[in-house]
mmCIF file of C-alpha atoms in Angstrom:
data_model
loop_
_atom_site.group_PDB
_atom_site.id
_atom_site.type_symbol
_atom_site.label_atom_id
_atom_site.label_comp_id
_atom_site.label_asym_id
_atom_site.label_seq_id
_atom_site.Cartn_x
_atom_site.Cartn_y
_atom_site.Cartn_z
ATOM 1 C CA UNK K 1 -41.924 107.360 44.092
ATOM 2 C CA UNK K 2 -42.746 105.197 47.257
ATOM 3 C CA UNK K 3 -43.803 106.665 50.688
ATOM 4 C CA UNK K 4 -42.512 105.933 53.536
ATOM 5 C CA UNK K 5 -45.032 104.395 55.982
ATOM 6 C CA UNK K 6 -45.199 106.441 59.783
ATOM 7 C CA UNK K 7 -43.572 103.956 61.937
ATOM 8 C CA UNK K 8 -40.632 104.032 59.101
ATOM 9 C CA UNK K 9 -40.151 108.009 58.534
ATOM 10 C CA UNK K 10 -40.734 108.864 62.315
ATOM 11 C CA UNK K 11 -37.440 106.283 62.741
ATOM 12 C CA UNK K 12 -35.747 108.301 60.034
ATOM 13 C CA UNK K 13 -36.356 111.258 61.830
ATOM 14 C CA UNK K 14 -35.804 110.421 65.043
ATOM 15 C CA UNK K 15 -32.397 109.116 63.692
ATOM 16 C CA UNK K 16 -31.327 111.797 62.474
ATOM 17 C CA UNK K 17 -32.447 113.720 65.439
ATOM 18 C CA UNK K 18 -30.415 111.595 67.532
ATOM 19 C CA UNK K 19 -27.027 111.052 65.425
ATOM 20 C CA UNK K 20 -27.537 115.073 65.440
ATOM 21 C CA UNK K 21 -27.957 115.707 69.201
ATOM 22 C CA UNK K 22 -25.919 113.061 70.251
ATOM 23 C CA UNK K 23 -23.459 112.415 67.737
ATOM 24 C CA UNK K 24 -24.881 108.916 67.899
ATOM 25 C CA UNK K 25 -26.996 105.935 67.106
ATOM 26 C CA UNK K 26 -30.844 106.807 67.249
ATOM 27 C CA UNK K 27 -32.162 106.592 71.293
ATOM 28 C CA UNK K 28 -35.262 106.035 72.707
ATOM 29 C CA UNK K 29 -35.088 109.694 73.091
ATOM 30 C CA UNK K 30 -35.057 110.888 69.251
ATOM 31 C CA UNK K 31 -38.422 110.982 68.799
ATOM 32 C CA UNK K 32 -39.032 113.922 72.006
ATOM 33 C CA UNK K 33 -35.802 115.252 70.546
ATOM 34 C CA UNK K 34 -37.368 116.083 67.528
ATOM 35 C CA UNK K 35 -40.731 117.533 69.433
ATOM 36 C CA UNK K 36 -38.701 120.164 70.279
ATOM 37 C CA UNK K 37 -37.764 121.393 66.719
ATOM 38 C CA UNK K 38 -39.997 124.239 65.270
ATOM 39 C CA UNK K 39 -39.954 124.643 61.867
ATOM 40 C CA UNK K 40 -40.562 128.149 60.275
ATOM 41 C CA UNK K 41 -42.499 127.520 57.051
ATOM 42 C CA UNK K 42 -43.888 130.116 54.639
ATOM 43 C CA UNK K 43 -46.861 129.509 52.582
ATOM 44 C CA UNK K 44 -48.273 131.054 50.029
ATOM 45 C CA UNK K 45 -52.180 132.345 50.119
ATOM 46 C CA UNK K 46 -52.176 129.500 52.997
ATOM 47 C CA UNK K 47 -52.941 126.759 50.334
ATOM 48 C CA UNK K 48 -50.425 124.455 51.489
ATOM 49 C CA UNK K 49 -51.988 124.781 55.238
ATOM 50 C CA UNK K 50 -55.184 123.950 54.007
ATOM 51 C CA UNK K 51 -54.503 121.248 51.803
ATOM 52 C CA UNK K 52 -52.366 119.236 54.494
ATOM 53 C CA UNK K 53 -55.602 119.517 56.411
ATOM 54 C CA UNK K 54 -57.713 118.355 53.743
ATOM 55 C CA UNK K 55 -55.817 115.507 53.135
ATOM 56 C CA UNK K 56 -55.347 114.413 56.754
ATOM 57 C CA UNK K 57 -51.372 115.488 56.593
ATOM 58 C CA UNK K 58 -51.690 117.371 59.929
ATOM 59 C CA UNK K 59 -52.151 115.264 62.410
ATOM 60 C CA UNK K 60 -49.307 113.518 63.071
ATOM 61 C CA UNK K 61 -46.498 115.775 62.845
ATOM 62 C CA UNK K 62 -43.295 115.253 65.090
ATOM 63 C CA UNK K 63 -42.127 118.808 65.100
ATOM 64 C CA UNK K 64 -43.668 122.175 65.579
ATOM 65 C CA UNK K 65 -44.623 124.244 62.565
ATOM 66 C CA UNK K 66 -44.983 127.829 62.881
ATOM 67 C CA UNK K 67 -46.748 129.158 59.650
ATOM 68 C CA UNK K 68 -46.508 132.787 57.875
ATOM 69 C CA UNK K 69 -49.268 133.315 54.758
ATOM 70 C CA UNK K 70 -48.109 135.516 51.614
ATOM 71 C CA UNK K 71 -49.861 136.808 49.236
ATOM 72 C CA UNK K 72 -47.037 135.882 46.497
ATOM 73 C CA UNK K 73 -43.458 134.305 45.529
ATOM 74 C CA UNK K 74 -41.475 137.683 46.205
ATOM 75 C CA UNK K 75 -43.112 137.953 49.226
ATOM 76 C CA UNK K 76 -42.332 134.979 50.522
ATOM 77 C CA UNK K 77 -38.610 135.063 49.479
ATOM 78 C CA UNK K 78 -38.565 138.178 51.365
ATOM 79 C CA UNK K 79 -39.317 136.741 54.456
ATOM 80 C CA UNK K 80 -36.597 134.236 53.483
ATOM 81 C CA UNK K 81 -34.160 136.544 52.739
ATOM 82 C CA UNK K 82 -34.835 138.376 56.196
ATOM 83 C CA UNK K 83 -34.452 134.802 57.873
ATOM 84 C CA UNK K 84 -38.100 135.200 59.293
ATOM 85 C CA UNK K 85 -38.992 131.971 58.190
ATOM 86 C CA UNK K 86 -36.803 128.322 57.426
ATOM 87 C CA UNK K 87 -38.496 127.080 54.138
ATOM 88 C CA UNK K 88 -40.919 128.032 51.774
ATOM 89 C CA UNK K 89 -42.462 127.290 48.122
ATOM 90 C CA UNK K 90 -42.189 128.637 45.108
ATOM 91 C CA UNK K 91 -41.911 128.308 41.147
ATOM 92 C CA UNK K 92 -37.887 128.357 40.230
ATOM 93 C CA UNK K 93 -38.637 131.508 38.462
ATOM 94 C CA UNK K 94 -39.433 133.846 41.526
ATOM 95 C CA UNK K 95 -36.564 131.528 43.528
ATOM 96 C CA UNK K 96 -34.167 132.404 41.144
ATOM 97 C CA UNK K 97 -34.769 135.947 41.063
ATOM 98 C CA UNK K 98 -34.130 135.970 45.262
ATOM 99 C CA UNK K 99 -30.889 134.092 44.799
ATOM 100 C CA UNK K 100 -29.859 136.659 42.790
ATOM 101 C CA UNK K 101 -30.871 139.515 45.073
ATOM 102 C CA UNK K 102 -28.115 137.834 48.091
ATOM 103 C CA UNK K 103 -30.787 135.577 49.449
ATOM 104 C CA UNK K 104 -29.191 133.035 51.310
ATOM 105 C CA UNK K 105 -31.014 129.981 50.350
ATOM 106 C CA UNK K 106 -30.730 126.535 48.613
ATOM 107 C CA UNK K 107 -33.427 124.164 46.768
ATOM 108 C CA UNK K 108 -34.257 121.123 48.845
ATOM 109 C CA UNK K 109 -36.455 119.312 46.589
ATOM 110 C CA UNK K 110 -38.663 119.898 43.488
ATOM 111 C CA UNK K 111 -41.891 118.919 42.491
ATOM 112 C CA UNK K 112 -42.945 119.819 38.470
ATOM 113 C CA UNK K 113 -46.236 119.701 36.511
ATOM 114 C CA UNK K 114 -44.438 120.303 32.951
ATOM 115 C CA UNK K 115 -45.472 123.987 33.251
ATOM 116 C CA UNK K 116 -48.999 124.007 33.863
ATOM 117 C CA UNK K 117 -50.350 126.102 36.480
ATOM 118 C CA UNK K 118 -49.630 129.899 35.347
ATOM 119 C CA UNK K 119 -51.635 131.063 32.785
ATOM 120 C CA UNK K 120 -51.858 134.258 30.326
ATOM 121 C CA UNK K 121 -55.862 135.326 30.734
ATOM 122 C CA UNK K 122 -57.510 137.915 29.085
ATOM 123 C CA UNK K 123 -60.998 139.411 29.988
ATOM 124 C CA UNK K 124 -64.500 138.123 28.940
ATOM 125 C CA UNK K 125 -65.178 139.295 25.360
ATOM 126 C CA UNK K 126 -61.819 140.431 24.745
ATOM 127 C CA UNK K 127 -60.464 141.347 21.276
ATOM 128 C CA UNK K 128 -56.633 139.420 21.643
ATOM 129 C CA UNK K 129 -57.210 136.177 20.124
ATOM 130 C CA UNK K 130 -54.439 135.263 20.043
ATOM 131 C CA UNK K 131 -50.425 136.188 21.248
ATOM 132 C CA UNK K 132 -49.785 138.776 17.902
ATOM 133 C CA UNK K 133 -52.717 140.393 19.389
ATOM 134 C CA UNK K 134 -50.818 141.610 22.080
ATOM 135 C CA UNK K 135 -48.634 144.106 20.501
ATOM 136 C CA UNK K 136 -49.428 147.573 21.887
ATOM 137 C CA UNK K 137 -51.768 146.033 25.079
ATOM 138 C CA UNK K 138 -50.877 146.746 28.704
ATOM 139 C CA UNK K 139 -49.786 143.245 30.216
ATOM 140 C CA UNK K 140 -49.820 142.504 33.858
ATOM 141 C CA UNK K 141 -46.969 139.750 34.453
ATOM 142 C CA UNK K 142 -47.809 140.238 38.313
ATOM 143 C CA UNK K 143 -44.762 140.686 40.551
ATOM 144 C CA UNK K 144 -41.271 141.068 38.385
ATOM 145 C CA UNK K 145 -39.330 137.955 38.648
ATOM 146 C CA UNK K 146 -42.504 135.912 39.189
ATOM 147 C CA UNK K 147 -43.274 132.475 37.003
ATOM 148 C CA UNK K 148 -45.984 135.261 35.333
ATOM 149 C CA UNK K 149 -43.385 137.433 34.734
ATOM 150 C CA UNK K 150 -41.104 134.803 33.027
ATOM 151 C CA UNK K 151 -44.528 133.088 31.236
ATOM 152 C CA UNK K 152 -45.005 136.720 29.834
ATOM 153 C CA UNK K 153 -41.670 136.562 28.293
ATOM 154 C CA UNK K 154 -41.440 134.077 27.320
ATOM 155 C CA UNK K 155 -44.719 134.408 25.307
ATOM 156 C CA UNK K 156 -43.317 137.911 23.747
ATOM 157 C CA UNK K 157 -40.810 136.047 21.965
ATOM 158 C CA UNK K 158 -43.166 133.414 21.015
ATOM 159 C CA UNK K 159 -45.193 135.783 19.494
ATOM 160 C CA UNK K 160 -41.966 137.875 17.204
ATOM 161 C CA UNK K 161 -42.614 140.296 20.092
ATOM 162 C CA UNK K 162 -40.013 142.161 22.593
ATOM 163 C CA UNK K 163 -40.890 143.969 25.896
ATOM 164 C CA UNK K 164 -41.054 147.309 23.898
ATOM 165 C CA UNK K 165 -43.539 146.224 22.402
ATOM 166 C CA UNK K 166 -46.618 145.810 24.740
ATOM 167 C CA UNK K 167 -46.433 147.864 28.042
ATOM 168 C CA UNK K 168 -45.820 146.355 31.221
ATOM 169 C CA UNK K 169 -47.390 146.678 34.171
ATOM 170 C CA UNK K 170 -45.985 145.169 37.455
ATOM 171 C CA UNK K 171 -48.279 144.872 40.172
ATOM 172 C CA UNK K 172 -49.033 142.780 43.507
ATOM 173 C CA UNK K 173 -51.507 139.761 43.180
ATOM 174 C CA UNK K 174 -54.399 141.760 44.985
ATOM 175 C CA UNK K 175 -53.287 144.804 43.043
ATOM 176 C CA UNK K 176 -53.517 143.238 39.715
ATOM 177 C CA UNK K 177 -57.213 141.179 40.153
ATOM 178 C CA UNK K 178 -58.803 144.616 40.911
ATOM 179 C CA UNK K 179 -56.790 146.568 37.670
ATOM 180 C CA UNK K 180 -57.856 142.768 35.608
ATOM 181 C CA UNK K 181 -61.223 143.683 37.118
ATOM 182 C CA UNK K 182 -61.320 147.198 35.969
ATOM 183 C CA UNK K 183 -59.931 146.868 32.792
ATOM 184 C CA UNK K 184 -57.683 148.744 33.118
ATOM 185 C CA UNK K 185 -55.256 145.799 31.897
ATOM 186 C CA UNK K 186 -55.736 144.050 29.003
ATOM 187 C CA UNK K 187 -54.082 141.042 29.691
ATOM 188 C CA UNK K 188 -52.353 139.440 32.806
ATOM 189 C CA UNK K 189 -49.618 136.832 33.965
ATOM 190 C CA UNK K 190 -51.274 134.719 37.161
ATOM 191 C CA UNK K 191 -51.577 131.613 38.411
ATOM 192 C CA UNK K 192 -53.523 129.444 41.299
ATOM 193 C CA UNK K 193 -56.238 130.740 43.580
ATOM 194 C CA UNK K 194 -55.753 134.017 41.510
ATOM 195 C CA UNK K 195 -56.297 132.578 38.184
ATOM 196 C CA UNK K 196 -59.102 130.317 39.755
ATOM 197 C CA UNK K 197 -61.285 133.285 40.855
ATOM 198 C CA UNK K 198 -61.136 135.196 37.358
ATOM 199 C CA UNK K 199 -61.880 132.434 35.142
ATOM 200 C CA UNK K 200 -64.642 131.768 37.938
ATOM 201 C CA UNK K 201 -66.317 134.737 38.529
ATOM 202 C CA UNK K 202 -64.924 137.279 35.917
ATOM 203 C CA UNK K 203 -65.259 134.362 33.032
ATOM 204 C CA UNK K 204 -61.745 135.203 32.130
ATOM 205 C CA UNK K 205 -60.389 133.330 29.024
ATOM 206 C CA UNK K 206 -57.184 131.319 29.021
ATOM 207 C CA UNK K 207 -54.646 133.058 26.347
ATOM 208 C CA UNK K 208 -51.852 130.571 26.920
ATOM 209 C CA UNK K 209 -50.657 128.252 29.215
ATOM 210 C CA UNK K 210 -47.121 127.947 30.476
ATOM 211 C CA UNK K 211 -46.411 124.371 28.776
ATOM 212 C CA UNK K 212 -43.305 124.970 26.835
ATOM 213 C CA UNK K 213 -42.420 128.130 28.734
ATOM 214 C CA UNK K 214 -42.243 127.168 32.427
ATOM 215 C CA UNK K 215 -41.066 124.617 33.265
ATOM 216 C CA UNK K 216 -43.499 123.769 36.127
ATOM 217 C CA UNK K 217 -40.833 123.620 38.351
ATOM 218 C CA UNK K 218 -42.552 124.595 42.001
ATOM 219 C CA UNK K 219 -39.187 124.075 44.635
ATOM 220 C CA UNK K 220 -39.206 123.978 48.269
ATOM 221 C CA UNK K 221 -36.200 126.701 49.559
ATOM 222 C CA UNK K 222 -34.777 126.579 52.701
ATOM 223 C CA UNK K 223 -32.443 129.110 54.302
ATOM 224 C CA UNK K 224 -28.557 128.216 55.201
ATOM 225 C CA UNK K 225 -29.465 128.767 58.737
ATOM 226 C CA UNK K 226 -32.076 125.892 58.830
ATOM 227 C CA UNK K 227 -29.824 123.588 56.621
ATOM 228 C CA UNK K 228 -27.110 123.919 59.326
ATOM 229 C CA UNK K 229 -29.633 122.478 62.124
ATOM 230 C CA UNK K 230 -29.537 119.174 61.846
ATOM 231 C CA UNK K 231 -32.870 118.847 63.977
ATOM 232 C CA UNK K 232 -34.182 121.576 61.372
ATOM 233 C CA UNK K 233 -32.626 119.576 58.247
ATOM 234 C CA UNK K 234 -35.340 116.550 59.550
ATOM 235 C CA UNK K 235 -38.012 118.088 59.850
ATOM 236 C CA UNK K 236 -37.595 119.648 56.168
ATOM 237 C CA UNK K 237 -36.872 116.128 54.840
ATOM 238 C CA UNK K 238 -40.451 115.351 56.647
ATOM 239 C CA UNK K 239 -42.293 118.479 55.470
ATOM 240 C CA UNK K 240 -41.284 117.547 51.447
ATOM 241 C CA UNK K 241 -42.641 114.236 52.168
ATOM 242 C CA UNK K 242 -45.620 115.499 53.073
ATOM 243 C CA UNK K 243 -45.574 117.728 50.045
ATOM 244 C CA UNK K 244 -45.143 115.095 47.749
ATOM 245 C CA UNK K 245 -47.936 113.066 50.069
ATOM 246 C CA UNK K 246 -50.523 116.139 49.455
ATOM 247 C CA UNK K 247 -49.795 115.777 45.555
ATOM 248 C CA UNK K 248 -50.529 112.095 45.728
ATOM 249 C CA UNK K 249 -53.406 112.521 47.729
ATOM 250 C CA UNK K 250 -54.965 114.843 45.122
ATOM 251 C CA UNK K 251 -54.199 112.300 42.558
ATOM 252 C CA UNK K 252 -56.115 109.694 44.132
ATOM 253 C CA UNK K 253 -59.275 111.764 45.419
ATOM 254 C CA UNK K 254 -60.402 113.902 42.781
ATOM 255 C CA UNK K 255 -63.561 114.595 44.391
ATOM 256 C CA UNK K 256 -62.314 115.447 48.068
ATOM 257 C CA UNK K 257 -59.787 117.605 46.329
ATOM 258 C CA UNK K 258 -62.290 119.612 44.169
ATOM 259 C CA UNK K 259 -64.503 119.988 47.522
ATOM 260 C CA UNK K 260 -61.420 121.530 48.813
ATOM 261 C CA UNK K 261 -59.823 123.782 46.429
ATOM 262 C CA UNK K 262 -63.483 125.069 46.000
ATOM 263 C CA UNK K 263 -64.495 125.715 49.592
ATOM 264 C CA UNK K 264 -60.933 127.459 49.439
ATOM 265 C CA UNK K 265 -60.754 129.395 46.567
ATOM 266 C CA UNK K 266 -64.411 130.252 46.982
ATOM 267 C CA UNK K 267 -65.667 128.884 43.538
ATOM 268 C CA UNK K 268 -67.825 126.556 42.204
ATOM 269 C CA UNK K 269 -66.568 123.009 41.213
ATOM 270 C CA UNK K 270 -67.156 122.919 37.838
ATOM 271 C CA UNK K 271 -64.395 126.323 37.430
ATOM 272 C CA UNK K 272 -61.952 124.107 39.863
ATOM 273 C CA UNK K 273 -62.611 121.157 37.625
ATOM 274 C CA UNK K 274 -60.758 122.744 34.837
ATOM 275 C CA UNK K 275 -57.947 123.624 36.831
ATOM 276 C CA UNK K 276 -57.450 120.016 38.862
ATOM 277 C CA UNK K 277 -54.924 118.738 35.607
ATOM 278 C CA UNK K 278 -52.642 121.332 36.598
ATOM 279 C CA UNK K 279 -52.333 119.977 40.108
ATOM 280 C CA UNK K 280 -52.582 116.239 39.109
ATOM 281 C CA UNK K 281 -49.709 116.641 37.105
ATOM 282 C CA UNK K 282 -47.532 117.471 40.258
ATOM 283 C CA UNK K 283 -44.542 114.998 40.579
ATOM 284 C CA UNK K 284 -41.610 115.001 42.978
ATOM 285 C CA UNK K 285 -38.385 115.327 40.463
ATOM 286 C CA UNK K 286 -34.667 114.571 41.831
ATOM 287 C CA UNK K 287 -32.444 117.305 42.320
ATOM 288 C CA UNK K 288 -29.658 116.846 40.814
ATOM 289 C CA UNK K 289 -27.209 118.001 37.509
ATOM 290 C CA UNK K 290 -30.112 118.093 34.960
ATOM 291 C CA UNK K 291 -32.275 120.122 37.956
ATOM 292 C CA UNK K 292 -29.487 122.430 38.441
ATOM 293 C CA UNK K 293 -28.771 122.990 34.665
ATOM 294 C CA UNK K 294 -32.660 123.615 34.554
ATOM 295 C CA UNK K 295 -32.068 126.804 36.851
ATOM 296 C CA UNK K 296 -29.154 127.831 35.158
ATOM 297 C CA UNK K 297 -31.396 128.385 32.172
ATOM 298 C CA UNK K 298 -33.998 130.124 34.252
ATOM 299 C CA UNK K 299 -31.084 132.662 35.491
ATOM 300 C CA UNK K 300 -29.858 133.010 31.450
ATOM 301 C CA UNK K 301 -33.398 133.506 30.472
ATOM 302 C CA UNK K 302 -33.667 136.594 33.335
ATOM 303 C CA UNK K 303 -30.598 137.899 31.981
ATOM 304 C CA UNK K 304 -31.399 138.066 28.722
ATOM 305 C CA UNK K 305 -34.319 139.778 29.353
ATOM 306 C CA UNK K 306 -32.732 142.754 31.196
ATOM 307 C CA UNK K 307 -34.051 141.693 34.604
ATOM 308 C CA UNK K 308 -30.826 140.099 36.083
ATOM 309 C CA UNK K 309 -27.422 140.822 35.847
ATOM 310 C CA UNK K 310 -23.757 139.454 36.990
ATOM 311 C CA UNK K 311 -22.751 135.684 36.822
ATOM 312 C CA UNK K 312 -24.190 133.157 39.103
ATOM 313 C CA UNK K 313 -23.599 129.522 39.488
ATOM 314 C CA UNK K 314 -27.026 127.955 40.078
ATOM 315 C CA UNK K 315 -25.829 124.426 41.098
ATOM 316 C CA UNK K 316 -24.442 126.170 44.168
ATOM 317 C CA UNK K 317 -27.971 127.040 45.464
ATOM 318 C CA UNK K 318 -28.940 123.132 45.333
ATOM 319 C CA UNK K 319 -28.731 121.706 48.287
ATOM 320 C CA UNK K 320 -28.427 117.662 47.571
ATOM 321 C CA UNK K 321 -28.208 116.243 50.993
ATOM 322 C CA UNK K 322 -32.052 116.239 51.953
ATOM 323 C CA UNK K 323 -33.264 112.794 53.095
ATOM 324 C CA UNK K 324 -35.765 110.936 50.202
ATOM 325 C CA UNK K 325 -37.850 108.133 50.602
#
């Protein structure tokens, strides 16, 4: 997918700014129109921050961004659910799951690595092998309704195994690295920074990757109350850009990127190494029927598994009307 050059987006914007302010053709006056928006964006572990700095995405941003760090996916919907922030990212798993729970949000865009990203690890040394090995082990699949939680599933059944057959053991991110740490757990469900530091300085060992589980689906939500602000509404269709600018930007400087993720994750390069073809593989996908049907499944798969209930259309949580390069 092209990018839009500067000079080309900021007249997007700035038209849309105007035609929203004015009810009008863009003015001379978009632009400053648009200085005034301030958009409310969550980010989790402050990677997204940090990688728009990296990658020189910072600099020259039209609007005001106020940013919130969380730890996790459920966290962050939280703060979306509570309207204390206008967008935020997250795999579809964890997004779904907040739908469910009232949050008033749609999918803006999508950007998928085919499901790489969360991993099943088990502790140096350890005795499971491979996913039989499982049966009768204490599993951490993180936060319930995470893209752990649904990579631990989904892995169960994979194996001939149901959830009464292993014991599960839901904790927070920070919760479950010290329990991982302890041994206390024998396996456990993470993904990112998280899964960066074990294999790094734990020497954790990759069970299973999400490939043919997750879908790698990692969507940007934002609530109804931003998507009814037009001025809001541009800024978000200027913020995925930039998302989908970071991703390229890793593509095409593998070494600035390493230098990066390790200065932020607080490993060494060679750990981050094996981890760079799981953001590499990052591309913006469209949202539309197949997208939709994709989150259906996600919601079918949660309800299968006990963890959601009811009926729920997913195609009414995609919002289709974003602005795309």
């Amino acid at each position: 997918m092209k990018t839009l050059n500067r000079r080309t987006l900021g007249l997007l914007l700035g038209g849309l700014a105007a035609v929203a302010v004015f009810g009008s053709e863009p003015s001379a006056l978009a632009a400053e129109d648009l200085s005034k928006v301030v958009l409310r964006v969550g980010d989790q572990t402050g990677a997204t921050k940090a990688k728009f700095e990296a990658a020189g995405l910072l600099a020259d941003i039209p609007y005001q961004i106020e940013w919130s760090v969380y730890p996790a996916a459920v966290n962050l919907h939280e703060a979306l659910k509570a309207d204390a922030i206008d967008i935020g990212q997250a795999a579809d798993s964890p997004t779904v799951s907040a739908i469910a729970g009232g949050s008033k949000i749609k999918v803006v865009a999508n950007y998928s690595n085919g499901g790489l990203g969360s991993s099943l690890i088990v502790p140096a040394g350890s005795p499971i092998k491979t996913i039989e090995d499982l049966k009768g082990k204490t599993i951490s699949p993180t936060t319930r309704g995470s893209v752990a939680h649904y990579l631990v599933l989904g892995v169960l059944k994979k194996a001939g195994l149901t959830q009464d057959d292993v014991e599960l053991a839901f904790l927070n991110p920070s919760d479950a690295s010290a329990a991982f740490q302890a041994g206390s757990i024998d396996a456990w469900g993470t993904w990112g920074i998280y899964k960066a530091r074990s294999i790094g300085t734990l020497k954790a060992t990759v069970l299973i990757d999400g490939p043919g589980i997750n879908t790698g689906n990692f969507v940007l939500s934002a609530t109804d109350s931003a998507l009814a602000d037009p001025g809001k509404v541009a800024a978000i269709a200027d913020f995925s850009d930039r998302i989908e600018r970071a991703f390229d930007w890793s593509k095409k400087n593998k070494d600035a990127y390493l230098d990066f993720y390790a200065a932020f994750t607080k490993q060494d390069k060679a750990t981050i190494e094996g981890l760079y073809p799981d953001e590499a593989a990052y591309v913006r996908q469209p949202i539309d029927d197949a997208f939709a049907a994709s989150l259906q499944n996600v919601f079918d798969t949660w309800k299968e598994a006990g963890v959601l209930s009811g009926d729920l259309k997913l195609a009414d949580y995609v919002y289709r009307g974003l602005p795309t390069n």
